[in-house]
Amino acid sequence: AQKITQTQPGMFVQEKEAVTLDCTYDTSDPSYGLFWYKQPSSGEMIFLIYQGSYDQQNATEGRYSLNFQKARKSANLVISASQLGDSAMYFCAMREGRLTGGGNKLTFGTGTQLKVEL
Amino acid sequence: DGGITQSPKYLFRKEGQNVTLSCEQNLNHDAMYWYRQDPGQGLRLIYYSQIVNDFQKGDIAEGYSVSREKKESFPLTVTSAQKNPTAFYLCASSSTGRRSNQPQHFGDGTRLSIL
C-alpha cells in the first residue's frame, strides 16, 4: 500500500482564491510527522509546513495551513489568497517513528501540480 | 549563508561510465540523504547517512554507491550498473535530534542525462 497518496495530479485556482491540496497517509506507528514541500519549476524543494501526530492543533505558517484529520489519516494543505508565485509542484511527505524504523527518513507522495491563474 | 551545495547542475554520462555527484552542506547536520526524481514523480530515497562513516540503503540503491568520510560531504556515484540513470538527483540534510519536526533541507539538484 502507498504510504502517502496525493490523488490530484493537477489543480487550477484563480488568483486570490483559496485552494486545498489533498494528502492521505498510511502508517501503523503512533508517532509520525507530516511535511509539505513546494517545488517550483527550477527544481529546489522548499519546506512549507509541519504537523506532528501528537499535535493538538492544526499547523499554520502564514498563508499555509494544514487540515489534519487524524482519524481519516489525512493532512491536506490549504493555501489562502493564492498568488501567481504559488504555481509549483507540491509534495506531501511523512516521517515515521521508531516503531517502524523510520528514523529521519521521509516518504514522499507523487505530488500535485498547482497552477494559479489570473 | 548556510545551505546545501550540489554540483554540477547538469551532468552527462556516456554508456558504461561512472559519474559522481557532489553534495556539500554547512548546516552542521548529522544526517544526509540522496533522492532520485523522475519526471512527474515524487522523490525516491537512494541512500542516507545519519552519521559520519555510516550509511544505509534506501528504496532504490541498486546501481548507486555513496561515501560519508566527512560530516559536510555525501557524494553519490552513479555506476554503470544503473541502467536508467537519467533523472533529477536531490541531496538533503537534516538534524537528528529528538525533535521530529526538523525538516530536511535540500540542494538545488543535479540533472543527469545519458549521451
XYZ file of C-alpha atoms in Angstrom:
233
model
C 0.000 0.000 0.000
C 1.115 3.531 -0.705
C 2.272 5.279 2.420
C 1.498 8.731 1.043
C -1.249 9.293 -1.521
C -1.861 12.511 -3.396
C -4.831 11.928 -5.684
C -4.798 15.263 -7.531
C -2.170 15.256 -10.300
C -3.071 18.829 -11.230
C -5.108 21.690 -9.802
C -6.096 25.126 -11.066
C -7.013 28.057 -8.846
C -7.718 31.681 -9.530
C -5.515 34.328 -8.004
C -6.636 35.412 -4.509
C -8.761 32.285 -4.051
C -8.033 29.541 -1.515
C -7.083 26.030 -2.623
C -6.838 22.685 -0.826
C -4.318 20.047 -1.839
C -5.163 16.552 -0.622
C -2.863 14.119 1.136
C -3.698 10.823 2.821
C -1.203 8.627 4.591
C -0.889 5.128 5.951
C 1.159 4.100 8.971
C 0.851 1.848 11.975
C 3.260 3.969 14.005
C 1.574 6.192 16.602
C 4.412 8.704 16.293
C 4.897 10.350 12.923
C 5.300 13.714 11.284
C 3.849 15.130 8.088
C 5.588 17.693 5.906
C 4.611 19.731 2.873
C 7.183 20.904 0.353
C 6.900 23.193 -2.658
C 8.939 22.539 -5.798
C 8.995 25.375 -8.361
C 9.981 24.649 -11.953
C 13.608 25.430 -11.061
C 13.683 22.213 -9.013
C 14.592 23.166 -5.464
C 12.459 21.783 -2.638
C 11.112 24.397 -0.236
C 9.794 23.335 3.168
C 6.368 24.842 3.901
C 4.764 23.357 6.990
C 4.921 20.516 9.510
C 2.290 18.608 11.536
C 3.162 16.129 14.270
C 0.909 13.200 15.059
C 0.512 14.329 18.659
C -0.088 17.982 17.863
C -3.464 19.061 19.150
C -3.898 21.974 16.803
C -3.647 22.284 13.067
C -0.359 23.813 11.942
C -0.296 27.231 10.307
C 2.515 29.171 8.620
C 1.465 32.436 7.058
C -0.852 31.674 4.122
C -0.356 27.928 4.598
C -2.393 25.811 6.958
C -2.706 22.105 7.411
C -6.117 20.477 7.823
C -5.098 17.480 9.919
C -7.762 14.795 10.387
C -6.016 12.023 12.279
C -8.875 9.515 12.260
C -9.152 9.815 8.493
C -5.363 9.830 8.098
C -5.447 12.951 6.021
C -3.236 16.038 6.092
C -4.490 18.455 3.471
C -2.617 21.651 2.682
C -4.687 24.815 2.426
C -3.208 27.826 0.654
C -5.175 31.007 1.220
C -5.185 34.029 -1.101
C -3.307 32.267 -3.894
C -0.614 34.179 -5.736
C 0.913 33.616 -9.158
C 4.142 32.636 -7.412
C 2.360 29.710 -5.787
C 2.334 27.882 -9.125
C 4.525 24.852 -8.458
C 4.532 21.165 -7.609
C 3.533 20.389 -4.042
C 4.628 17.269 -2.199
C 3.328 15.709 0.979
C 5.832 13.618 2.945
C 5.800 11.515 6.117
C 8.430 10.686 8.699
C 7.580 7.597 10.726
C 8.729 6.971 14.252
C 10.928 4.401 15.880
C 8.248 1.683 15.879
C 8.540 1.320 12.120
C 12.227 2.158 11.985
C 11.509 5.471 10.348
C 14.438 7.341 11.808
C 14.731 10.571 9.914
C 13.714 9.215 6.511
C 10.885 10.814 4.557
C 8.430 9.053 2.267
C 7.047 11.329 -0.447
C 3.799 11.329 -2.373
C 3.711 11.771 -6.146
C 2.820 15.432 -5.884
C 0.157 17.856 -7.113
C 0.915 20.418 -9.811
C -0.791 23.686 -8.895
C -1.396 26.406 -11.470
C -2.571 29.809 -10.286
C -4.448 31.786 -12.950
C -5.300 35.470 -13.243
C 24.661 31.699 4.440
C 24.197 28.099 5.477
C 22.925 25.688 2.900
C 23.465 22.699 0.679
C 25.503 22.888 -2.500
C 25.101 20.326 -5.247
C 27.369 20.205 -8.267
C 27.309 20.084 -11.145
C 23.877 21.415 -12.052
C 23.864 19.382 -15.289
C 25.801 16.183 -15.957
C 26.066 13.924 -18.967
C 27.126 10.319 -18.810
C 28.343 8.024 -21.532
C 27.343 4.395 -21.604
C 29.459 2.292 -19.221
C 30.779 5.302 -17.351
C 30.632 6.019 -13.638
C 29.848 9.581 -12.587
C 29.943 11.236 -9.179
C 27.527 13.884 -7.954
C 28.769 16.212 -5.260
C 26.805 17.309 -2.179
C 28.231 19.617 0.487
C 26.414 21.155 3.455
C 27.462 23.750 6.022
C 24.393 23.427 8.233
C 26.205 21.198 10.730
C 23.623 18.472 10.121
C 24.437 14.893 11.049
C 22.096 13.254 8.524
C 22.309 13.440 4.743
C 20.187 11.883 2.005
C 20.126 11.272 -1.722
C 16.873 11.173 -3.677
C 16.039 10.466 -7.279
C 13.134 12.201 -9.035
C 11.771 11.087 -12.384
C 9.528 13.392 -14.467
C 6.118 13.850 -12.904
C 7.047 11.661 -9.957
C 7.795 12.033 -6.294
C 11.183 11.608 -4.646
C 12.593 8.155 -4.010
C 15.321 7.559 -1.456
C 18.592 6.133 -2.784
C 20.907 6.229 0.245
C 21.056 8.008 3.557
C 23.606 8.561 6.285
C 22.889 9.512 9.870
C 26.488 9.807 10.981
C 29.974 10.005 9.504
C 31.369 6.701 8.202
C 27.949 5.062 8.208
C 25.211 4.897 5.587
C 22.201 2.758 4.701
C 20.455 1.765 1.514
C 17.181 3.405 0.685
C 14.445 2.079 -1.563
C 16.362 2.175 -4.871
C 20.065 1.729 -4.026
C 20.954 -0.682 -6.841
C 23.460 0.829 -9.257
C 24.492 3.591 -6.837
C 27.206 3.988 -4.208
C 27.989 6.613 -1.574
C 30.615 7.538 0.971
C 30.498 9.672 4.117
C 34.042 10.434 5.149
C 33.270 13.952 6.369
C 30.221 15.385 8.065
C 29.876 18.047 5.403
C 30.097 15.821 2.333
C 27.991 12.974 0.937
C 28.931 12.234 -2.710
C 26.817 9.904 -4.822
C 28.329 7.733 -7.551
C 26.057 6.545 -10.337
C 27.702 3.387 -11.597
C 27.450 1.722 -14.985
C 25.235 -0.873 -13.313
C 22.457 1.723 -13.118
C 20.759 1.087 -16.452
C 18.380 4.034 -16.390
C 20.246 6.891 -14.690
C 18.552 9.794 -16.447
C 16.810 11.685 -13.654
C 16.941 14.669 -11.326
C 19.006 13.981 -8.203
C 18.406 15.850 -4.975
C 20.598 15.870 -1.905
C 19.204 16.793 1.518
C 20.352 17.094 5.100
C 18.701 17.272 8.489
C 19.472 17.302 12.154
C 18.969 14.077 14.096
C 17.735 15.482 17.364
C 14.787 14.151 19.279
C 12.523 16.852 17.901
C 10.747 15.209 14.977
C 9.634 18.487 13.431
C 13.025 19.224 11.913
C 12.602 19.349 8.131
C 15.054 18.121 5.588
C 16.830 20.907 3.720
C 17.507 20.374 0.031
C 20.094 21.407 -2.504
C 19.182 22.716 -5.955
C 19.659 19.324 -7.607
C 21.689 17.784 -10.425
C 20.128 16.773 -13.742
C 21.839 13.677 -15.129
C 21.388 12.625 -18.745
C 22.740 9.805 -20.903
C 24.669 10.745 -24.037
